[in-house]
């Protein structure tokens, strides 16, 4: 079973309930909203959640594509999928250009919808993990002192301890100490790993 939550937004209660029942029967976690304003209110209260957004295009008072624009303005990273009628496709193609994950045209296959949402949840989980790694890397870098940063950048450039000592006007032993601290704080074992870590910032 895919982890994460599907945030389902549809202003038709019958469609919303039927979709929620279908997805829950597949073991998926679903949270429902009766329109864009309700979803945005939740985001204002709780922040951007994990999971994916499943949006109907034709909704009142806010269309799915307008809601997508609002989510993008809030620095959305989660996958967004649209449920569309035939006439909505040009609008959704534009949304795809803005980063939407996919759209499913009505009438859709129940299994195809559930499968695609599971794929989107897997993408979101990978993005969340990547985000956690970025946050951890930032925290490790932030733990360095100014002198350790000076040593780190020179180590990453492949400079020898003696060269670094001359440039910073300190002893080679001092460079060795700072270098060891940098490696420990960053959780690396070589200058190449330091360079790789910095390249991923």
C-alpha atoms as an extended CHARMM CRD file, in Angstrom:
* protein
*
       201  EXT
         1         1  UNK       CA              0.0000000000        0.0000000000        0.0000000000  PROA      1               0.0000000000
         2         2  UNK       CA              1.2890000000        3.4570000000       -0.9210000000  PROA      2               0.0000000000
         3         3  UNK       CA              1.9330000000        5.7860000000        1.9860000000  PROA      3               0.0000000000
         4         4  UNK       CA              0.7010000000        9.3640000000        2.1690000000  PROA      4               0.0000000000
         5         5  UNK       CA             -2.6870000000       10.9890000000        1.8210000000  PROA      5               0.0000000000
         6         6  UNK       CA             -4.8130000000       11.8100000000       -1.1950000000  PROA      6               0.0000000000
         7         7  UNK       CA             -6.3600000000       15.2500000000       -0.7620000000  PROA      7               0.0000000000
         8         8  UNK       CA             -9.5210000000       14.9810000000       -2.8430000000  PROA      8               0.0000000000
         9         9  UNK       CA            -11.2360000000       18.2190000000       -3.8370000000  PROA      9               0.0000000000
        10        10  UNK       CA            -14.6440000000       18.0370000000       -5.5520000000  PROA      10              0.0000000000
        11        11  UNK       CA            -17.7100000000       20.2160000000       -5.0170000000  PROA      11              0.0000000000
        12        12  UNK       CA            -20.1300000000       17.3950000000       -5.9560000000  PROA      12              0.0000000000
        13        13  UNK       CA            -20.8100000000       15.4350000000       -2.7290000000  PROA      13              0.0000000000
        14        14  UNK       CA            -21.9550000000       12.3280000000       -4.6010000000  PROA      14              0.0000000000
        15        15  UNK       CA            -18.8120000000       12.1640000000       -6.7380000000  PROA      15              0.0000000000
        16        16  UNK       CA            -16.6090000000       13.0600000000       -3.7790000000  PROA      16              0.0000000000
        17        17  UNK       CA            -18.0440000000       10.3250000000       -1.5670000000  PROA      17              0.0000000000
        18        18  UNK       CA            -17.9130000000        7.7000000000       -4.3340000000  PROA      18              0.0000000000
        19        19  UNK       CA            -14.2790000000        8.5250000000       -5.1270000000  PROA      19              0.0000000000
        20        20  UNK       CA            -13.3130000000        8.4700000000       -1.4660000000  PROA      20              0.0000000000
        21        21  UNK       CA            -14.9770000000        5.0660000000       -1.0220000000  PROA      21              0.0000000000
        22        22  UNK       CA            -13.2100000000        3.6750000000       -4.1080000000  PROA      22              0.0000000000
        23        23  UNK       CA             -9.7880000000        4.8420000000       -3.0090000000  PROA      23              0.0000000000
        24        24  UNK       CA            -10.2010000000        3.7320000000        0.5920000000  PROA      24              0.0000000000
        25        25  UNK       CA            -11.2310000000        0.3010000000       -0.6720000000  PROA      25              0.0000000000
        26        26  UNK       CA             -7.7840000000        0.1420000000       -2.2630000000  PROA      26              0.0000000000
        27        27  UNK       CA             -6.1860000000        0.8560000000        1.1150000000  PROA      27              0.0000000000
        28        28  UNK       CA             -5.3990000000        4.4990000000        0.3370000000  PROA      28              0.0000000000
        29        29  UNK       CA             -5.7000000000        7.3200000000        2.8650000000  PROA      29              0.0000000000
        30        30  UNK       CA             -8.1490000000        9.9820000000        1.6470000000  PROA      30              0.0000000000
        31        31  UNK       CA             -9.0220000000       13.4090000000        2.9810000000  PROA      31              0.0000000000
        32        32  UNK       CA            -11.9390000000       15.1740000000        1.2780000000  PROA      32              0.0000000000
        33        33  UNK       CA            -12.7250000000       18.8530000000        0.6730000000  PROA      33              0.0000000000
        34        34  UNK       CA            -15.8430000000       20.3790000000       -0.8670000000  PROA      34              0.0000000000
        35        35  UNK       CA            -13.8940000000       23.0060000000       -2.7940000000  PROA      35              0.0000000000
        36        36  UNK       CA            -10.7480000000       25.0600000000       -3.1790000000  PROA      36              0.0000000000
        37        37  UNK       CA            -11.4830000000       27.4720000000       -0.2920000000  PROA      37              0.0000000000
        38        38  UNK       CA            -11.8170000000       24.5570000000        2.1630000000  PROA      38              0.0000000000
        39        39  UNK       CA             -8.4740000000       23.1070000000        1.0500000000  PROA      39              0.0000000000
        40        40  UNK       CA             -6.7160000000       26.4770000000        1.2560000000  PROA      40              0.0000000000
        41        41  UNK       CA             -8.1550000000       27.0500000000        4.7200000000  PROA      41              0.0000000000
        42        42  UNK       CA             -6.6760000000       23.7130000000        5.8280000000  PROA      42              0.0000000000
        43        43  UNK       CA             -3.2900000000       24.6690000000        4.3570000000  PROA      43              0.0000000000
        44        44  UNK       CA             -3.3570000000       28.0090000000        6.1830000000  PROA      44              0.0000000000
        45        45  UNK       CA             -4.0360000000       26.1380000000        9.4100000000  PROA      45              0.0000000000
        46        46  UNK       CA             -1.7890000000       23.1000000000        9.0250000000  PROA      46              0.0000000000
        47        47  UNK       CA              0.7760000000       23.9280000000        6.3430000000  PROA      47              0.0000000000
        48        48  UNK       CA              1.5500000000       21.9420000000        3.1960000000  PROA      48              0.0000000000
        49        49  UNK       CA              0.8880000000       18.2430000000        3.8880000000  PROA      49              0.0000000000
        50        50  UNK       CA              2.4790000000       15.1080000000        2.5180000000  PROA      50              0.0000000000
        51        51  UNK       CA              0.6200000000       13.2930000000       -0.2080000000  PROA      51              0.0000000000
        52        52  UNK       CA             -1.0170000000       14.2440000000       -3.4900000000  PROA      52              0.0000000000
        53        53  UNK       CA             -3.8680000000       16.4700000000       -4.6060000000  PROA      53              0.0000000000
        54        54  UNK       CA             -6.7150000000       15.1580000000       -6.7580000000  PROA      54              0.0000000000
        55        55  UNK       CA             -8.6880000000       18.0970000000       -8.1280000000  PROA      55              0.0000000000
        56        56  UNK       CA            -11.8470000000       18.2670000000      -10.1930000000  PROA      56              0.0000000000
        57        57  UNK       CA            -11.5180000000       20.9560000000      -12.8520000000  PROA      57              0.0000000000
        58        58  UNK       CA            -15.0800000000       22.3050000000      -12.8850000000  PROA      58              0.0000000000
        59        59  UNK       CA            -15.8030000000       23.5280000000       -9.3620000000  PROA      59              0.0000000000
        60        60  UNK       CA            -17.4560000000       26.5490000000       -7.7960000000  PROA      60              0.0000000000
        61        61  UNK       CA            -16.4720000000       29.0560000000       -6.5560000000  PROA      61              0.0000000000
        62        62  UNK       CA            -12.8900000000       28.1600000000       -7.5370000000  PROA      62              0.0000000000
        63        63  UNK       CA            -11.9410000000       25.9760000000      -10.4920000000  PROA      63              0.0000000000
        64        64  UNK       CA             -9.3860000000       23.2210000000      -10.1320000000  PROA      64              0.0000000000
        65        65  UNK       CA             -6.9200000000       25.0480000000      -12.3740000000  PROA      65              0.0000000000
        66        66  UNK       CA             -7.2490000000       28.2340000000      -10.3290000000  PROA      66              0.0000000000
        67        67  UNK       CA             -6.7720000000       26.1860000000       -7.1680000000  PROA      67              0.0000000000
        68        68  UNK       CA             -3.6170000000       24.7350000000       -8.7330000000  PROA      68              0.0000000000
        69        69  UNK       CA             -2.3400000000       28.2820000000       -9.2940000000  PROA      69              0.0000000000
        70        70  UNK       CA             -3.0190000000       29.0540000000       -5.6190000000  PROA      70              0.0000000000
        71        71  UNK       CA             -1.0850000000       25.9420000000       -4.5760000000  PROA      71              0.0000000000
        72        72  UNK       CA              1.8430000000       26.9190000000       -6.7960000000  PROA      72              0.0000000000
        73        73  UNK       CA              1.8630000000       30.3570000000       -5.1780000000  PROA      73              0.0000000000
        74        74  UNK       CA              2.3330000000       28.5340000000       -1.8510000000  PROA      74              0.0000000000
        75        75  UNK       CA              5.4480000000       26.7780000000       -3.2100000000  PROA      75              0.0000000000
        76        76  UNK       CA              3.6790000000       23.4670000000       -3.8050000000  PROA      76              0.0000000000
        77        77  UNK       CA              5.9060000000       20.4540000000       -4.4240000000  PROA      77              0.0000000000
        78        78  UNK       CA              3.2600000000       17.7230000000       -4.1230000000  PROA      78              0.0000000000
        79        79  UNK       CA              1.9920000000       15.9350000000       -7.2420000000  PROA      79              0.0000000000
        80        80  UNK       CA             -1.3470000000       17.2810000000       -8.5260000000  PROA      80              0.0000000000
        81        81  UNK       CA             -3.7500000000       15.2320000000      -10.6500000000  PROA      81              0.0000000000
        82        82  UNK       CA             -6.8870000000       16.5300000000      -12.3600000000  PROA      82              0.0000000000
        83        83  UNK       CA            -10.1970000000       14.8770000000      -13.1420000000  PROA      83              0.0000000000
        84        84  UNK       CA            -11.5210000000       16.4510000000      -16.3180000000  PROA      84              0.0000000000
        85        85  UNK       CA            -14.2980000000       16.3930000000      -18.8420000000  PROA      85              0.0000000000
        86        86  UNK       CA            -13.4860000000       16.4560000000      -22.5510000000  PROA      86              0.0000000000
        87        87  UNK       CA            -13.9260000000       20.2260000000      -22.7940000000  PROA      87              0.0000000000
        88        88  UNK       CA            -11.4830000000       20.8640000000      -19.9620000000  PROA      88              0.0000000000
        89        89  UNK       CA             -8.4720000000       19.2860000000      -21.6290000000  PROA      89              0.0000000000
        90        90  UNK       CA             -6.9450000000       22.5100000000      -23.0680000000  PROA      90              0.0000000000
        91        91  UNK       CA             -7.0150000000       24.0380000000      -19.5780000000  PROA      91              0.0000000000
        92        92  UNK       CA             -5.3940000000       20.9910000000      -18.0530000000  PROA      92              0.0000000000
        93        93  UNK       CA             -2.6920000000       20.8430000000      -20.7260000000  PROA      93              0.0000000000
        94        94  UNK       CA             -1.7770000000       24.3500000000      -19.5740000000  PROA      94              0.0000000000
        95        95  UNK       CA             -1.7100000000       23.0640000000      -15.9820000000  PROA      95              0.0000000000
        96        96  UNK       CA              0.6330000000       20.2550000000      -17.0570000000  PROA      96              0.0000000000
        97        97  UNK       CA              3.0070000000       22.8980000000      -18.3710000000  PROA      97              0.0000000000
        98        98  UNK       CA              2.9620000000       24.3720000000      -14.8600000000  PROA      98              0.0000000000
        99        99  UNK       CA              3.9880000000       21.0530000000      -13.3380000000  PROA      99              0.0000000000
       100       100  UNK       CA              0.7830000000       19.0750000000      -12.8010000000  PROA      100             0.0000000000
       101       101  UNK       CA              1.4630000000       15.3410000000      -12.4900000000  PROA      101             0.0000000000
       102       102  UNK       CA             -1.3300000000       14.0530000000      -14.7380000000  PROA      102             0.0000000000
       103       103  UNK       CA             -4.9730000000       14.3330000000      -15.6920000000  PROA      103             0.0000000000
       104       104  UNK       CA             -7.6040000000       11.6360000000      -16.0690000000  PROA      104             0.0000000000
       105       105  UNK       CA            -10.4500000000       12.1950000000      -18.4600000000  PROA      105             0.0000000000
       106       106  UNK       CA            -13.9910000000       11.2850000000      -17.4290000000  PROA      106             0.0000000000
       107       107  UNK       CA            -15.2520000000        8.6190000000      -17.5410000000  PROA      107             0.0000000000
       108       108  UNK       CA            -12.1410000000        7.0880000000      -16.0350000000  PROA      108             0.0000000000
       109       109  UNK       CA            -11.2920000000        3.5160000000      -15.1050000000  PROA      109             0.0000000000
       110       110  UNK       CA            -11.4080000000        2.9690000000      -11.3370000000  PROA      110             0.0000000000
       111       111  UNK       CA             -8.3040000000        0.8120000000      -11.4340000000  PROA      111             0.0000000000
       112       112  UNK       CA             -6.4150000000        3.2220000000      -13.6850000000  PROA      112             0.0000000000
       113       113  UNK       CA             -7.2280000000        6.1100000000      -11.3470000000  PROA      113             0.0000000000
       114       114  UNK       CA             -6.1510000000        4.2190000000       -8.2230000000  PROA      114             0.0000000000
       115       115  UNK       CA             -2.9800000000        2.9570000000       -9.9020000000  PROA      115             0.0000000000
       116       116  UNK       CA             -2.0140000000        6.4360000000      -11.0770000000  PROA      116             0.0000000000
       117       117  UNK       CA             -2.5960000000        7.8870000000       -7.6190000000  PROA      117             0.0000000000
       118       118  UNK       CA             -0.3910000000        5.1930000000       -6.0840000000  PROA      118             0.0000000000
       119       119  UNK       CA              2.3440000000        6.1420000000       -8.5490000000  PROA      119             0.0000000000
       120       120  UNK       CA              1.9290000000        9.8160000000       -7.6050000000  PROA      120             0.0000000000
       121       121  UNK       CA              2.1600000000        8.9350000000       -3.9090000000  PROA      121             0.0000000000
       122       122  UNK       CA              5.4010000000        7.0650000000       -4.5840000000  PROA      122             0.0000000000
       123       123  UNK       CA              6.7710000000       10.1580000000       -6.3520000000  PROA      123             0.0000000000
       124       124  UNK       CA              5.7310000000       12.3420000000       -3.4080000000  PROA      124             0.0000000000
       125       125  UNK       CA              7.4280000000        9.9820000000       -0.9320000000  PROA      125             0.0000000000
       126       126  UNK       CA             10.6470000000       10.1700000000       -2.9530000000  PROA      126             0.0000000000
       127       127  UNK       CA             10.4160000000       13.9700000000       -3.0600000000  PROA      127             0.0000000000
       128       128  UNK       CA              9.7970000000       14.1210000000        0.6940000000  PROA      128             0.0000000000
       129       129  UNK       CA             12.8430000000       11.9230000000        1.3110000000  PROA      129             0.0000000000
       130       130  UNK       CA             14.9190000000       14.1640000000       -0.9400000000  PROA      130             0.0000000000
       131       131  UNK       CA             13.6540000000       17.1730000000        0.9860000000  PROA      131             0.0000000000
       132       132  UNK       CA             14.6580000000       15.5760000000        4.2850000000  PROA      132             0.0000000000
       133       133  UNK       CA             18.1410000000       14.9210000000        2.9300000000  PROA      133             0.0000000000
       134       134  UNK       CA             18.4390000000       18.5510000000        1.8120000000  PROA      134             0.0000000000
       135       135  UNK       CA             17.3370000000       19.7500000000        5.2570000000  PROA      135             0.0000000000
       136       136  UNK       CA             19.8420000000       17.4600000000        6.9730000000  PROA      136             0.0000000000
       137       137  UNK       CA             22.6460000000       18.6370000000        4.6880000000  PROA      137             0.0000000000
       138       138  UNK       CA             21.7690000000       22.2770000000        5.3860000000  PROA      138             0.0000000000
       139       139  UNK       CA             21.7950000000       21.6270000000        9.1300000000  PROA      139             0.0000000000
       140       140  UNK       CA             25.2150000000       19.9460000000        8.9300000000  PROA      140             0.0000000000
       141       141  UNK       CA             26.6560000000       22.8510000000        6.9550000000  PROA      141             0.0000000000
       142       142  UNK       CA             25.1410000000       25.3530000000        9.3640000000  PROA      142             0.0000000000
       143       143  UNK       CA             26.9530000000       23.6390000000       12.2480000000  PROA      143             0.0000000000
       144       144  UNK       CA             30.3740000000       24.5950000000       10.8560000000  PROA      144             0.0000000000
       145       145  UNK       CA             32.3340000000       27.5160000000       12.2680000000  PROA      145             0.0000000000
       146       146  UNK       CA             33.6060000000       30.2300000000        9.9500000000  PROA      146             0.0000000000
       147       147  UNK       CA             37.1450000000       28.8100000000       10.0360000000  PROA      147             0.0000000000
       148       148  UNK       CA             35.8270000000       25.2910000000        9.3980000000  PROA      148             0.0000000000
       149       149  UNK       CA             33.9640000000       26.6390000000        6.3620000000  PROA      149             0.0000000000
       150       150  UNK       CA             37.1700000000       28.2130000000        5.0710000000  PROA      150             0.0000000000
       151       151  UNK       CA             38.9440000000       24.8830000000        5.4150000000  PROA      151             0.0000000000
       152       152  UNK       CA             35.9960000000       22.9870000000        3.9270000000  PROA      152             0.0000000000
       153       153  UNK       CA             35.8780000000       24.9760000000        0.6980000000  PROA      153             0.0000000000
       154       154  UNK       CA             39.6260000000       24.5290000000        0.1760000000  PROA      154             0.0000000000
       155       155  UNK       CA             39.4500000000       20.8050000000        0.9510000000  PROA      155             0.0000000000
       156       156  UNK       CA             36.6030000000       20.4580000000       -1.5560000000  PROA      156             0.0000000000
       157       157  UNK       CA             38.7830000000       22.2070000000       -4.1390000000  PROA      157             0.0000000000
       158       158  UNK       CA             41.4000000000       19.4800000000       -3.6340000000  PROA      158             0.0000000000
       159       159  UNK       CA             44.0270000000       21.6300000000       -1.9350000000  PROA      159             0.0000000000
       160       160  UNK       CA             46.6520000000       20.0000000000        0.2870000000  PROA      160             0.0000000000
       161       161  UNK       CA             46.7780000000       20.7380000000        4.0180000000  PROA      161             0.0000000000
       162       162  UNK       CA             50.0660000000       22.6490000000        3.6240000000  PROA      162             0.0000000000
       163       163  UNK       CA             48.5890000000       24.8930000000        0.9220000000  PROA      163             0.0000000000
       164       164  UNK       CA             45.4970000000       25.5370000000        3.0470000000  PROA      164             0.0000000000
       165       165  UNK       CA             47.7170000000       26.3530000000        6.0430000000  PROA      165             0.0000000000
       166       166  UNK       CA             49.6800000000       28.8820000000        3.9920000000  PROA      166             0.0000000000
       167       167  UNK       CA             46.5210000000       30.5150000000        2.6220000000  PROA      167             0.0000000000
       168       168  UNK       CA             44.9090000000       30.8220000000        6.0610000000  PROA      168             0.0000000000
       169       169  UNK       CA             48.1840000000       31.6750000000        7.8190000000  PROA      169             0.0000000000
       170       170  UNK       CA             47.8020000000       28.8380000000       10.3340000000  PROA      170             0.0000000000
       171       171  UNK       CA             49.7810000000       25.6890000000       11.1190000000  PROA      171             0.0000000000
       172       172  UNK       CA             49.3170000000       22.4520000000        9.2290000000  PROA      172             0.0000000000
       173       173  UNK       CA             48.2600000000       20.8560000000       12.5150000000  PROA      173             0.0000000000
       174       174  UNK       CA             45.4770000000       23.4300000000       12.8860000000  PROA      174             0.0000000000
       175       175  UNK       CA             44.2610000000       22.6180000000        9.3880000000  PROA      175             0.0000000000
       176       176  UNK       CA             44.3050000000       18.9110000000       10.2190000000  PROA      176             0.0000000000
       177       177  UNK       CA             42.1600000000       19.5330000000       13.3120000000  PROA      177             0.0000000000
       178       178  UNK       CA             39.6530000000       21.6680000000       11.4090000000  PROA      178             0.0000000000
       179       179  UNK       CA             39.5910000000       19.1670000000        8.5520000000  PROA      179             0.0000000000
       180       180  UNK       CA             38.8010000000       16.3370000000       10.9840000000  PROA      180             0.0000000000
       181       181  UNK       CA             36.0070000000       18.3940000000       12.5370000000  PROA      181             0.0000000000
       182       182  UNK       CA             34.5640000000       19.2230000000        9.1240000000  PROA      182             0.0000000000
       183       183  UNK       CA             34.5280000000       15.5530000000        8.1290000000  PROA      183             0.0000000000
       184       184  UNK       CA             32.8840000000       14.5820000000       11.4370000000  PROA      184             0.0000000000
       185       185  UNK       CA             30.2170000000       17.2750000000       11.2770000000  PROA      185             0.0000000000
       186       186  UNK       CA             29.3800000000       16.5860000000        7.6390000000  PROA      186             0.0000000000
       187       187  UNK       CA             29.4640000000       12.8280000000        8.0480000000  PROA      187             0.0000000000
       188       188  UNK       CA             31.9730000000       12.3400000000        5.2210000000  PROA      188             0.0000000000
       189       189  UNK       CA             35.2840000000       10.4870000000        4.9010000000  PROA      189             0.0000000000
       190       190  UNK       CA             37.0330000000       12.1380000000        1.9780000000  PROA      190             0.0000000000
       191       191  UNK       CA             37.5770000000       15.4220000000        0.1720000000  PROA      191             0.0000000000
       192       192  UNK       CA             35.6240000000       13.9980000000       -2.7580000000  PROA      192             0.0000000000
       193       193  UNK       CA             32.5860000000       13.4780000000       -0.5030000000  PROA      193             0.0000000000
       194       194  UNK       CA             32.8860000000       17.0540000000        0.7430000000  PROA      194             0.0000000000
       195       195  UNK       CA             32.8890000000       18.2860000000       -2.8730000000  PROA      195             0.0000000000
       196       196  UNK       CA             29.8760000000       16.1190000000       -3.7210000000  PROA      196             0.0000000000
       197       197  UNK       CA             27.9620000000       17.4060000000       -0.7090000000  PROA      197             0.0000000000
       198       198  UNK       CA             28.6710000000       21.0320000000       -1.6010000000  PROA      198             0.0000000000
       199       199  UNK       CA             27.6600000000       20.4280000000       -5.2100000000  PROA      199             0.0000000000
       200       200  UNK       CA             24.2620000000       19.2270000000       -3.9820000000  PROA      200             0.0000000000
       201       201  UNK       CA             23.4950000000       22.3810000000       -2.0010000000  PROA      201             0.0000000000
